[in-house]
Amino acid sequence: MWPLYAAGFTTAFGAHGVAAVLGGDTDDVVGALLMLGALLALYDGAEVLLKPLFGSLADRIGARPVMIGGLIGFAAASAASAAYVVADSPGWLWAARLGQGAAASAFSPSASALVARLNPAAKHGRAFGSYGFYKSIGYTLGPLLGGALMWLGGLRLLFGVMAAPAALVAVWALLAVPAAPPLPRRRQTVLDLARRLADPVFLRPTAALAAASAALSVGVGFLPVSGAAAGYGTIATGAAVSVLALTAAVVQPKAGRALDEGRLTTGRGLTTGLLVSAAGLGCAAVPGLPGILLAAVLIGAGTGLITPLGFAALATATPKERIGQTMGSAELGRELGDAGGPLLVAGVATAAGLGTGYAVLAAVIAAGPLIALARAGRGRTAPGAAGTPTGDGPAA
């Protein structure tokens, strides 16, 4: 499992090490909002298109080769990012971010499939919690080291440091990750796939993962913008974003363990995580460092609750021979949140200010669980509802 953890760390560090410094490296904060949102969305947009395809490929040929190929591609795209500095052409930055997103499309569903395949169902919460922990450490160090490297040597040094770990982890994974041969599969029609993806067992955790990803992506990309507007430098804003990822890292293993031990249910955990994430976005609208730090803690806590519970629910409910396809399809929804969150906030912020952008996304994320809670409350107070079991709580 350690190569999987290292791979998750590496890709998270690479993605968020760049994202967190883009917003703080500008004097024209308002004018750069749309471009920042587009750069953040470009990486995830590539994943939206390709993750379901790579997930299905992992079921067909095995998750291990697809994951290793994705890591090699990520290292190559990171190295190519240096051309942006050499040529001083923004087109190279756009191309490099697109290449990183395409490579991550191969890695993410394959790694998630391997986590599910190599662990029994009774330990899925712990397994995905641990995987999320090390990935969150990458999110934590990415903004912090990204800001420091940017200060020490600019984008040239940052891109160079990103490429090396990806290449090393690809070699480690090639040597140490056990083979997980593809399993025999029953023929599946398009209608069968549509029925499975339309099932609430798939839709509810996927929607929660998408909302959490939107909050996380906005936090990493736009909290540095808020910090820059308040007069803080790249190291300070990178450290603030690292608080977000560090909180998520601490919460994820605890949430996964609580799920496996029966102390936390999927429905209650996802609902709580969504409301906490929305509260964090609301705090981000408060000017100054206290609002930024409180937003980072709450968004991290909400994301940390949702991520292991959502993936564990999907892994438990999916036949092993289709786990790559399910993870790829779930990642599609997640990346729609990753791409849509920054675009929504950037669009609203351009017209009405960044604080309003945060507030609109908070309202969107909170709407579903609040409606579910209201419906559950009406059900408990309806005539004849006394003594009726409440089950798993409001669904996310």
CSV table of C-alpha atoms in Angstrom, one decimal:
chain,number,residue,atom,x,y,z
A,1,MET,CA,0.0,0.0,0.0
A,2,TRP,CA,2.9,2.4,0.6
A,3,PRO,CA,3.6,3.0,-3.1
A,4,LEU,CA,-0.1,3.9,-3.5
A,5,TYR,CA,0.1,6.4,-0.6
A,6,ALA,CA,3.3,7.9,-2.1
A,7,ALA,CA,1.7,8.2,-5.5
A,8,GLY,CA,-1.3,10.0,-4.0
A,9,PHE,CA,1.0,12.3,-2.2
A,10,THR,CA,3.0,13.1,-5.3
A,11,THR,CA,0.1,14.0,-7.5
A,12,ALA,CA,-1.5,16.1,-4.8
A,13,PHE,CA,1.7,17.9,-4.2
A,14,GLY,CA,2.2,18.6,-7.9
A,15,ALA,CA,-1.4,19.8,-8.5
A,16,HIS,CA,-1.8,22.0,-5.5
A,17,GLY,CA,1.7,23.2,-5.3
A,18,VAL,CA,1.0,25.1,-8.6
A,19,ALA,CA,-2.6,26.0,-7.9
A,20,ALA,CA,-2.0,27.7,-4.6
A,21,VAL,CA,0.7,30.1,-5.9
A,22,LEU,CA,-1.1,31.2,-9.1
A,23,GLY,CA,-3.6,33.3,-7.2
A,24,GLY,CA,-1.0,35.1,-5.1
A,25,ASP,CA,1.4,35.8,-7.9
A,26,THR,CA,-0.5,38.8,-9.4
A,27,ASP,CA,-0.9,42.5,-8.7
A,28,ASP,CA,-4.2,42.6,-10.6
A,29,VAL,CA,-6.3,40.4,-8.3
A,30,VAL,CA,-9.7,41.2,-9.7
A,31,GLY,CA,-8.6,41.0,-13.4
A,32,ALA,CA,-6.9,37.7,-12.8
A,33,LEU,CA,-9.9,35.9,-11.3
A,34,LEU,CA,-11.4,34.4,-14.5
A,35,MET,CA,-7.9,33.3,-15.7
A,36,LEU,CA,-7.2,31.7,-12.4
A,37,GLY,CA,-10.5,29.9,-12.4
A,38,ALA,CA,-9.9,28.7,-15.9
A,39,LEU,CA,-6.4,27.4,-15.1
A,40,LEU,CA,-7.8,25.5,-12.1
A,41,ALA,CA,-10.6,24.1,-14.1
A,42,LEU,CA,-8.4,23.1,-17.1
A,43,TYR,CA,-6.6,20.4,-15.0
A,44,ASP,CA,-9.8,19.0,-13.8
A,45,GLY,CA,-11.6,19.4,-17.1
A,46,ALA,CA,-9.1,16.9,-18.6
A,47,GLU,CA,-9.9,14.5,-15.8
A,48,VAL,CA,-13.7,14.9,-16.4
A,49,LEU,CA,-13.3,13.7,-20.0
A,50,LEU,CA,-10.8,10.9,-19.4
A,51,LYS,CA,-11.3,9.4,-16.0
A,52,PRO,CA,-14.2,7.2,-16.9
A,53,LEU,CA,-12.3,5.9,-19.9
A,54,PHE,CA,-9.2,5.1,-17.8
A,55,GLY,CA,-11.3,3.5,-15.1
A,56,SER,CA,-12.9,1.1,-17.6
A,57,LEU,CA,-9.4,0.4,-19.1
A,58,ALA,CA,-8.2,-0.5,-15.6
A,59,ASP,CA,-10.9,-3.1,-15.3
A,60,ARG,CA,-10.0,-4.5,-18.8
A,61,ILE,CA,-6.2,-4.7,-18.5
A,62,GLY,CA,-5.5,-4.3,-14.8
A,63,ALA,CA,-5.3,-1.2,-12.6
A,64,ARG,CA,-1.5,-1.5,-11.9
A,65,PRO,CA,-0.2,-0.7,-15.5
A,66,VAL,CA,-2.7,2.1,-15.9
A,67,MET,CA,-1.7,3.7,-12.6
A,68,ILE,CA,2.1,3.4,-13.4
A,69,GLY,CA,1.5,4.9,-16.9
A,70,GLY,CA,-0.4,7.8,-15.3
A,71,LEU,CA,2.5,8.5,-12.9
A,72,ILE,CA,5.0,8.5,-15.8
A,73,GLY,CA,2.9,10.9,-17.7
A,74,PHE,CA,2.5,13.2,-14.8
A,75,ALA,CA,6.2,13.4,-14.3
A,76,ALA,CA,6.7,14.2,-18.0
A,77,ALA,CA,4.1,16.9,-17.9
A,78,SER,CA,5.6,18.4,-14.8
A,79,ALA,CA,9.0,18.5,-16.5
A,80,ALA,CA,7.5,20.1,-19.6
A,81,SER,CA,6.1,22.8,-17.4
A,82,ALA,CA,9.5,24.3,-17.2
A,83,ALA,CA,9.1,25.4,-20.8
A,84,TYR,CA,6.7,28.0,-19.6
A,85,VAL,CA,9.5,29.7,-17.8
A,86,VAL,CA,12.1,29.3,-20.5
A,87,ALA,CA,9.8,30.5,-23.4
A,88,ASP,CA,8.0,33.0,-21.2
A,89,SER,CA,4.8,31.9,-23.0
A,90,PRO,CA,1.5,31.3,-21.1
A,91,GLY,CA,0.6,28.8,-23.7
A,92,TRP,CA,3.1,26.3,-22.3
A,93,LEU,CA,1.6,26.7,-18.8
A,94,TRP,CA,-1.9,25.9,-20.2
A,95,ALA,CA,-0.5,22.9,-22.1
A,96,ALA,CA,1.4,21.6,-19.1
A,97,ARG,CA,-1.7,21.8,-16.8
A,98,LEU,CA,-3.7,20.0,-19.5
A,99,GLY,CA,-1.1,17.2,-19.7
A,100,GLN,CA,-1.0,16.9,-15.9
A,101,GLY,CA,-4.7,16.6,-15.8
A,102,ALA,CA,-4.7,13.9,-18.5
A,103,ALA,CA,-2.0,11.9,-16.7
A,104,ALA,CA,-3.9,12.2,-13.4
A,105,SER,CA,-7.0,10.8,-15.2
A,106,ALA,CA,-5.1,7.5,-15.5
A,107,PHE,CA,-3.8,7.5,-12.0
A,108,SER,CA,-6.7,8.4,-9.8
A,109,PRO,CA,-9.3,5.8,-10.6
A,110,SER,CA,-6.7,3.1,-10.9
A,111,ALA,CA,-5.2,3.9,-7.5
A,112,SER,CA,-8.7,3.9,-6.0
A,113,ALA,CA,-9.5,0.6,-7.6
A,114,LEU,CA,-6.3,-0.9,-6.2
A,115,VAL,CA,-7.1,0.4,-2.7
A,116,ALA,CA,-10.5,-1.4,-2.9
A,117,ARG,CA,-9.1,-4.6,-4.5
A,118,LEU,CA,-6.2,-5.0,-2.0
A,119,ASN,CA,-8.4,-4.5,1.1
A,120,PRO,CA,-11.4,-6.4,2.4
A,121,ALA,CA,-14.8,-4.6,2.6
A,122,ALA,CA,-14.7,-4.5,6.4
A,123,LYS,CA,-11.5,-2.3,6.2
A,124,HIS,CA,-12.5,0.0,3.3
A,125,GLY,CA,-13.1,2.9,5.6
A,126,ARG,CA,-9.6,2.6,7.1
A,127,ALA,CA,-8.0,2.0,3.7
A,128,PHE,CA,-9.5,5.0,2.0
A,129,GLY,CA,-8.9,7.1,5.1
A,130,SER,CA,-5.2,6.2,5.1
A,131,TYR,CA,-5.0,6.8,1.4
A,132,GLY,CA,-6.7,10.2,1.8
A,133,PHE,CA,-4.4,11.0,4.7
A,134,TYR,CA,-1.2,10.8,2.6
A,135,LYS,CA,-2.8,12.5,-0.3
A,136,SER,CA,-3.9,15.3,2.0
A,137,ILE,CA,-0.3,15.6,3.2
A,138,GLY,CA,0.6,16.3,-0.4
A,139,TYR,CA,-2.1,19.0,-0.5
A,140,THR,CA,-0.7,20.3,2.8
A,141,LEU,CA,2.9,20.5,1.7
A,142,GLY,CA,2.0,21.6,-1.9
A,143,PRO,CA,0.8,25.1,-1.1
A,144,LEU,CA,3.5,25.6,1.7
A,145,LEU,CA,6.5,24.3,-0.3
A,146,GLY,CA,5.1,25.8,-3.5
A,147,GLY,CA,5.1,29.3,-1.9
A,148,ALA,CA,8.6,28.7,-0.5
A,149,LEU,CA,10.0,27.5,-3.8
A,150,MET,CA,8.3,30.3,-5.6
A,151,TRP,CA,10.0,32.8,-3.3
A,152,LEU,CA,13.4,31.1,-3.5
A,153,GLY,CA,13.6,30.4,-7.3
A,154,GLY,CA,10.3,31.3,-9.0
A,155,LEU,CA,8.3,28.9,-11.3
A,156,ARG,CA,11.5,27.3,-12.8
A,157,LEU,CA,12.5,25.8,-9.4
A,158,LEU,CA,8.9,24.9,-8.5
A,159,PHE,CA,8.3,23.0,-11.7
A,160,GLY,CA,11.7,21.2,-11.5
A,161,VAL,CA,11.0,20.0,-7.9
A,162,MET,CA,7.6,18.7,-8.9
A,163,ALA,CA,8.9,16.4,-11.7
A,164,ALA,CA,11.4,14.5,-9.7
A,165,PRO,CA,9.1,12.8,-7.1
A,166,ALA,CA,6.6,11.7,-9.7
A,167,ALA,CA,9.4,9.9,-11.6
A,168,LEU,CA,10.7,8.2,-8.5
A,169,VAL,CA,7.3,7.1,-7.3
A,170,ALA,CA,6.6,5.6,-10.7
A,171,VAL,CA,9.7,3.4,-10.4
A,172,TRP,CA,8.7,2.4,-6.9
A,173,ALA,CA,5.2,1.5,-7.9
A,174,LEU,CA,6.6,-0.6,-10.8
A,175,LEU,CA,8.7,-2.6,-8.4
A,176,ALA,CA,6.5,-2.9,-5.4
A,177,VAL,CA,2.8,-2.7,-6.2
A,178,PRO,CA,1.4,-6.2,-6.4
A,179,ALA,CA,-0.4,-7.3,-9.6
A,180,ALA,CA,-4.2,-7.2,-9.5
A,181,PRO,CA,-5.2,-9.1,-12.7
A,182,PRO,CA,-8.5,-8.2,-14.3
A,183,LEU,CA,-11.5,-10.3,-13.1
A,184,PRO,CA,-13.9,-12.1,-15.3
A,185,ARG,CA,-16.8,-9.7,-16.2
A,186,ARG,CA,-20.4,-10.3,-17.3
A,187,ARG,CA,-21.3,-8.5,-20.5
A,188,GLN,CA,-22.7,-5.1,-19.7
A,189,THR,CA,-25.0,-3.1,-21.9
A,190,VAL,CA,-25.3,0.7,-22.0
A,191,LEU,CA,-28.6,0.3,-20.2
A,192,ASP,CA,-27.0,-1.7,-17.4
A,193,LEU,CA,-24.4,0.9,-16.9
A,194,ALA,CA,-27.0,3.7,-16.9
A,195,ARG,CA,-29.1,1.9,-14.3
A,196,ARG,CA,-26.1,1.4,-12.1
A,197,LEU,CA,-25.0,5.0,-12.3
A,198,ALA,CA,-28.5,6.3,-11.7
A,199,ASP,CA,-28.9,4.2,-8.5
A,200,PRO,CA,-28.9,6.4,-5.4
A,201,VAL,CA,-26.3,4.1,-3.9
A,202,PHE,CA,-23.9,5.6,-6.5
A,203,LEU,CA,-25.4,9.1,-6.9
A,204,ARG,CA,-25.5,10.1,-3.2
A,205,PRO,CA,-21.8,9.6,-2.3
A,206,THR,CA,-20.7,10.8,-5.8
A,207,ALA,CA,-22.7,14.1,-5.3
A,208,ALA,CA,-21.1,14.6,-1.9
A,209,LEU,CA,-17.6,13.9,-3.3
A,210,ALA,CA,-18.3,16.5,-6.0
A,211,ALA,CA,-19.4,19.1,-3.5
A,212,ALA,CA,-16.4,18.5,-1.3
A,213,SER,CA,-14.1,18.7,-4.3
A,214,ALA,CA,-15.6,22.1,-5.3
A,215,ALA,CA,-15.0,23.4,-1.8
A,216,LEU,CA,-11.5,22.1,-1.7
A,217,SER,CA,-10.5,23.4,-5.1
A,218,VAL,CA,-12.0,26.8,-4.3
A,219,GLY,CA,-10.2,26.9,-1.0
A,220,VAL,CA,-6.8,26.0,-2.5
A,221,GLY,CA,-7.2,28.3,-5.5
A,222,PHE,CA,-9.0,31.4,-4.0
A,223,LEU,CA,-8.0,31.6,-0.4
A,224,PRO,CA,-4.5,32.8,-1.6
A,225,VAL,CA,-6.4,35.5,-3.6
A,226,SER,CA,-8.1,36.6,-0.5
A,227,GLY,CA,-4.8,36.6,1.3
A,228,ALA,CA,-3.1,38.6,-1.4
A,229,ALA,CA,-5.9,41.2,-1.3
A,230,ALA,CA,-5.4,41.5,2.4
A,231,GLY,CA,-1.6,42.2,1.9
A,232,TYR,CA,-0.2,38.8,2.8
A,233,GLY,CA,2.7,37.2,0.8
A,234,THR,CA,2.9,33.8,-0.9
A,235,ILE,CA,4.4,32.0,2.1
A,236,ALA,CA,1.6,33.2,4.4
A,237,THR,CA,-1.1,32.4,2.0
A,238,GLY,CA,0.4,29.0,1.2
A,239,ALA,CA,0.6,28.2,4.9
A,240,ALA,CA,-3.1,29.2,5.3
A,241,VAL,CA,-4.1,26.8,2.5
A,242,SER,CA,-1.9,24.1,4.1
A,243,VAL,CA,-4.1,24.4,7.2
A,244,LEU,CA,-7.0,23.3,5.1
A,245,ALA,CA,-5.2,20.2,3.7
A,246,LEU,CA,-3.7,19.3,7.1
A,247,THR,CA,-7.1,19.4,8.8
A,248,ALA,CA,-8.4,17.1,6.0
A,249,ALA,CA,-5.4,14.8,6.6
A,250,VAL,CA,-6.1,14.5,10.3
A,251,VAL,CA,-9.9,13.9,9.9
A,252,GLN,CA,-9.8,11.3,7.1
A,253,PRO,CA,-8.3,8.3,9.0
A,254,LYS,CA,-10.5,9.0,12.0
A,255,ALA,CA,-13.6,9.2,9.9
A,256,GLY,CA,-12.7,5.9,8.1
A,257,ARG,CA,-12.0,4.1,11.3
A,258,ALA,CA,-15.3,5.3,12.8
A,259,LEU,CA,-17.2,4.0,9.8
A,260,ASP,CA,-15.6,0.6,10.0
A,261,GLU,CA,-16.3,0.4,13.7
A,262,GLY,CA,-19.9,1.4,13.3
A,263,ARG,CA,-19.6,4.6,15.3
A,264,LEU,CA,-20.4,6.7,12.2
A,265,THR,CA,-22.9,6.0,9.4
A,266,THR,CA,-22.5,7.1,5.8
A,267,GLY,CA,-25.6,9.3,5.6
A,268,ARG,CA,-24.9,11.2,8.8
A,269,GLY,CA,-21.2,11.6,8.0
A,270,LEU,CA,-21.8,12.9,4.4
A,271,THR,CA,-24.5,15.3,5.6
A,272,THR,CA,-22.3,16.7,8.4
A,273,GLY,CA,-19.4,17.1,6.0
A,274,LEU,CA,-21.4,19.0,3.5
A,275,LEU,CA,-22.7,21.5,6.1
A,276,VAL,CA,-19.3,22.0,7.6
A,277,SER,CA,-17.8,22.6,4.2
A,278,ALA,CA,-20.5,25.2,3.4
A,279,ALA,CA,-19.9,26.9,6.7
A,280,GLY,CA,-16.2,27.1,5.8
A,281,LEU,CA,-16.9,28.9,2.5
A,282,GLY,CA,-19.1,31.3,4.4
A,283,CYS,CA,-16.2,32.1,6.7
A,284,ALA,CA,-14.0,32.7,3.7
A,285,ALA,CA,-16.2,35.7,2.8
A,286,VAL,CA,-15.1,37.4,6.1
A,287,PRO,CA,-12.2,39.8,5.3
A,288,GLY,CA,-8.8,39.2,6.9
A,289,LEU,CA,-6.6,36.4,8.2
A,290,PRO,CA,-9.1,35.1,10.9
A,291,GLY,CA,-11.7,34.4,8.2
A,292,ILE,CA,-9.2,32.7,5.9
A,293,LEU,CA,-7.9,30.4,8.7
A,294,LEU,CA,-11.4,29.5,10.0
A,295,ALA,CA,-12.4,28.8,6.4
A,296,ALA,CA,-9.4,26.5,5.9
A,297,VAL,CA,-10.1,24.5,9.0
A,298,LEU,CA,-13.8,24.0,8.3
A,299,ILE,CA,-13.4,23.2,4.6
A,300,GLY,CA,-10.7,20.7,5.5
A,301,ALA,CA,-12.8,19.1,8.2
A,302,GLY,CA,-15.8,18.8,5.9
A,303,THR,CA,-13.7,17.4,3.1
A,304,GLY,CA,-12.0,15.0,5.5
A,305,LEU,CA,-15.4,13.6,6.5
A,306,ILE,CA,-16.8,13.2,3.1
A,307,THR,CA,-13.9,11.7,1.1
A,308,PRO,CA,-13.2,8.3,2.9
A,309,LEU,CA,-16.9,7.7,3.5
A,310,GLY,CA,-17.9,8.4,-0.1
A,311,PHE,CA,-15.2,6.2,-1.6
A,312,ALA,CA,-15.8,3.4,0.9
A,313,ALA,CA,-19.5,3.4,0.2
A,314,LEU,CA,-18.8,3.2,-3.6
A,315,ALA,CA,-16.3,0.4,-3.1
A,316,THR,CA,-18.5,-1.7,-0.9
A,317,ALA,CA,-21.5,-1.4,-3.2
A,318,THR,CA,-19.6,-2.2,-6.5
A,319,PRO,CA,-18.7,-5.7,-7.9
A,320,LYS,CA,-15.0,-6.1,-7.8
A,321,GLU,CA,-14.8,-6.7,-11.6
A,322,ARG,CA,-16.4,-3.2,-12.2
A,323,ILE,CA,-14.5,-1.3,-9.5
A,324,GLY,CA,-12.4,0.7,-11.9
A,325,GLN,CA,-15.4,1.8,-14.0
A,326,THR,CA,-17.3,2.9,-10.8
A,327,MET,CA,-14.3,4.8,-9.5
A,328,GLY,CA,-13.7,6.4,-12.8
A,329,SER,CA,-17.4,7.4,-13.1
A,330,ALA,CA,-17.4,8.7,-9.5
A,331,GLU,CA,-14.2,10.7,-10.2
A,332,LEU,CA,-16.1,12.2,-13.2
A,333,GLY,CA,-18.6,13.7,-10.8
A,334,ARG,CA,-15.9,14.7,-8.4
A,335,GLU,CA,-13.9,16.5,-11.1
A,336,LEU,CA,-17.0,18.3,-12.3
A,337,GLY,CA,-17.0,19.8,-8.8
A,338,ASP,CA,-13.3,20.5,-9.0
A,339,ALA,CA,-13.8,22.3,-12.3
A,340,GLY,CA,-17.2,23.9,-11.6
A,341,GLY,CA,-16.4,25.3,-8.2
A,342,PRO,CA,-13.6,27.6,-9.3
A,343,LEU,CA,-15.5,28.7,-12.4
A,344,LEU,CA,-18.7,29.5,-10.4
A,345,VAL,CA,-16.8,31.4,-7.8
A,346,ALA,CA,-14.7,33.2,-10.4
A,347,GLY,CA,-17.7,34.2,-12.5
A,348,VAL,CA,-19.7,35.5,-9.5
A,349,ALA,CA,-16.6,37.2,-8.1
A,350,THR,CA,-15.9,39.1,-11.3
A,351,ALA,CA,-19.4,40.5,-11.2
A,352,ALA,CA,-20.1,40.9,-7.5
A,353,GLY,CA,-16.8,40.4,-5.5
A,354,LEU,CA,-15.0,37.3,-4.2
A,355,GLY,CA,-17.0,37.2,-0.9
A,356,THR,CA,-20.2,36.9,-2.9
A,357,GLY,CA,-18.6,34.1,-4.9
A,358,TYR,CA,-17.8,32.2,-1.7
A,359,ALA,CA,-21.3,32.7,-0.4
A,360,VAL,CA,-23.0,31.5,-3.6
A,361,LEU,CA,-21.0,28.2,-3.6
A,362,ALA,CA,-21.7,27.8,0.1
A,363,ALA,CA,-25.5,28.0,-0.6
A,364,VAL,CA,-25.3,25.5,-3.4
A,365,ILE,CA,-23.4,23.0,-1.2
A,366,ALA,CA,-25.7,23.4,1.8
A,367,ALA,CA,-29.0,23.3,-0.2
A,368,GLY,CA,-29.1,19.5,-0.6
A,369,PRO,CA,-28.4,18.4,3.1
A,370,LEU,CA,-30.6,21.2,4.4
A,371,ILE,CA,-33.6,20.1,2.3
A,372,ALA,CA,-32.9,16.5,3.4
A,373,LEU,CA,-32.9,17.5,7.0
A,374,ALA,CA,-36.1,19.5,6.6
A,375,ARG,CA,-37.8,16.5,5.0
A,376,ALA,CA,-36.6,14.2,7.7
A,377,GLY,CA,-37.9,16.6,10.4
A,378,ARG,CA,-41.3,16.7,8.7
A,379,GLY,CA,-41.4,12.9,8.5
A,380,ARG,CA,-40.7,12.6,12.3
A,381,THR,CA,-43.4,15.0,13.2
A,382,ALA,CA,-46.1,13.7,10.7
A,383,PRO,CA,-49.1,11.8,12.2
A,384,GLY,CA,-48.2,8.2,12.9
A,385,ALA,CA,-44.5,8.9,12.6
A,386,ALA,CA,-43.9,8.4,16.3
A,387,GLY,CA,-41.7,5.3,16.9
A,388,THR,CA,-40.7,5.1,13.3
A,389,PRO,CA,-37.0,4.3,12.9
A,390,THR,CA,-35.0,7.1,11.4
A,391,GLY,CA,-32.4,4.8,9.8
A,392,ASP,CA,-29.2,6.2,8.5
A,393,GLY,CA,-30.2,9.9,8.8
A,394,PRO,CA,-30.5,12.4,6.0
A,395,ALA,CA,-28.9,11.3,2.8
A,396,ALA,CA,-26.3,13.6,1.2
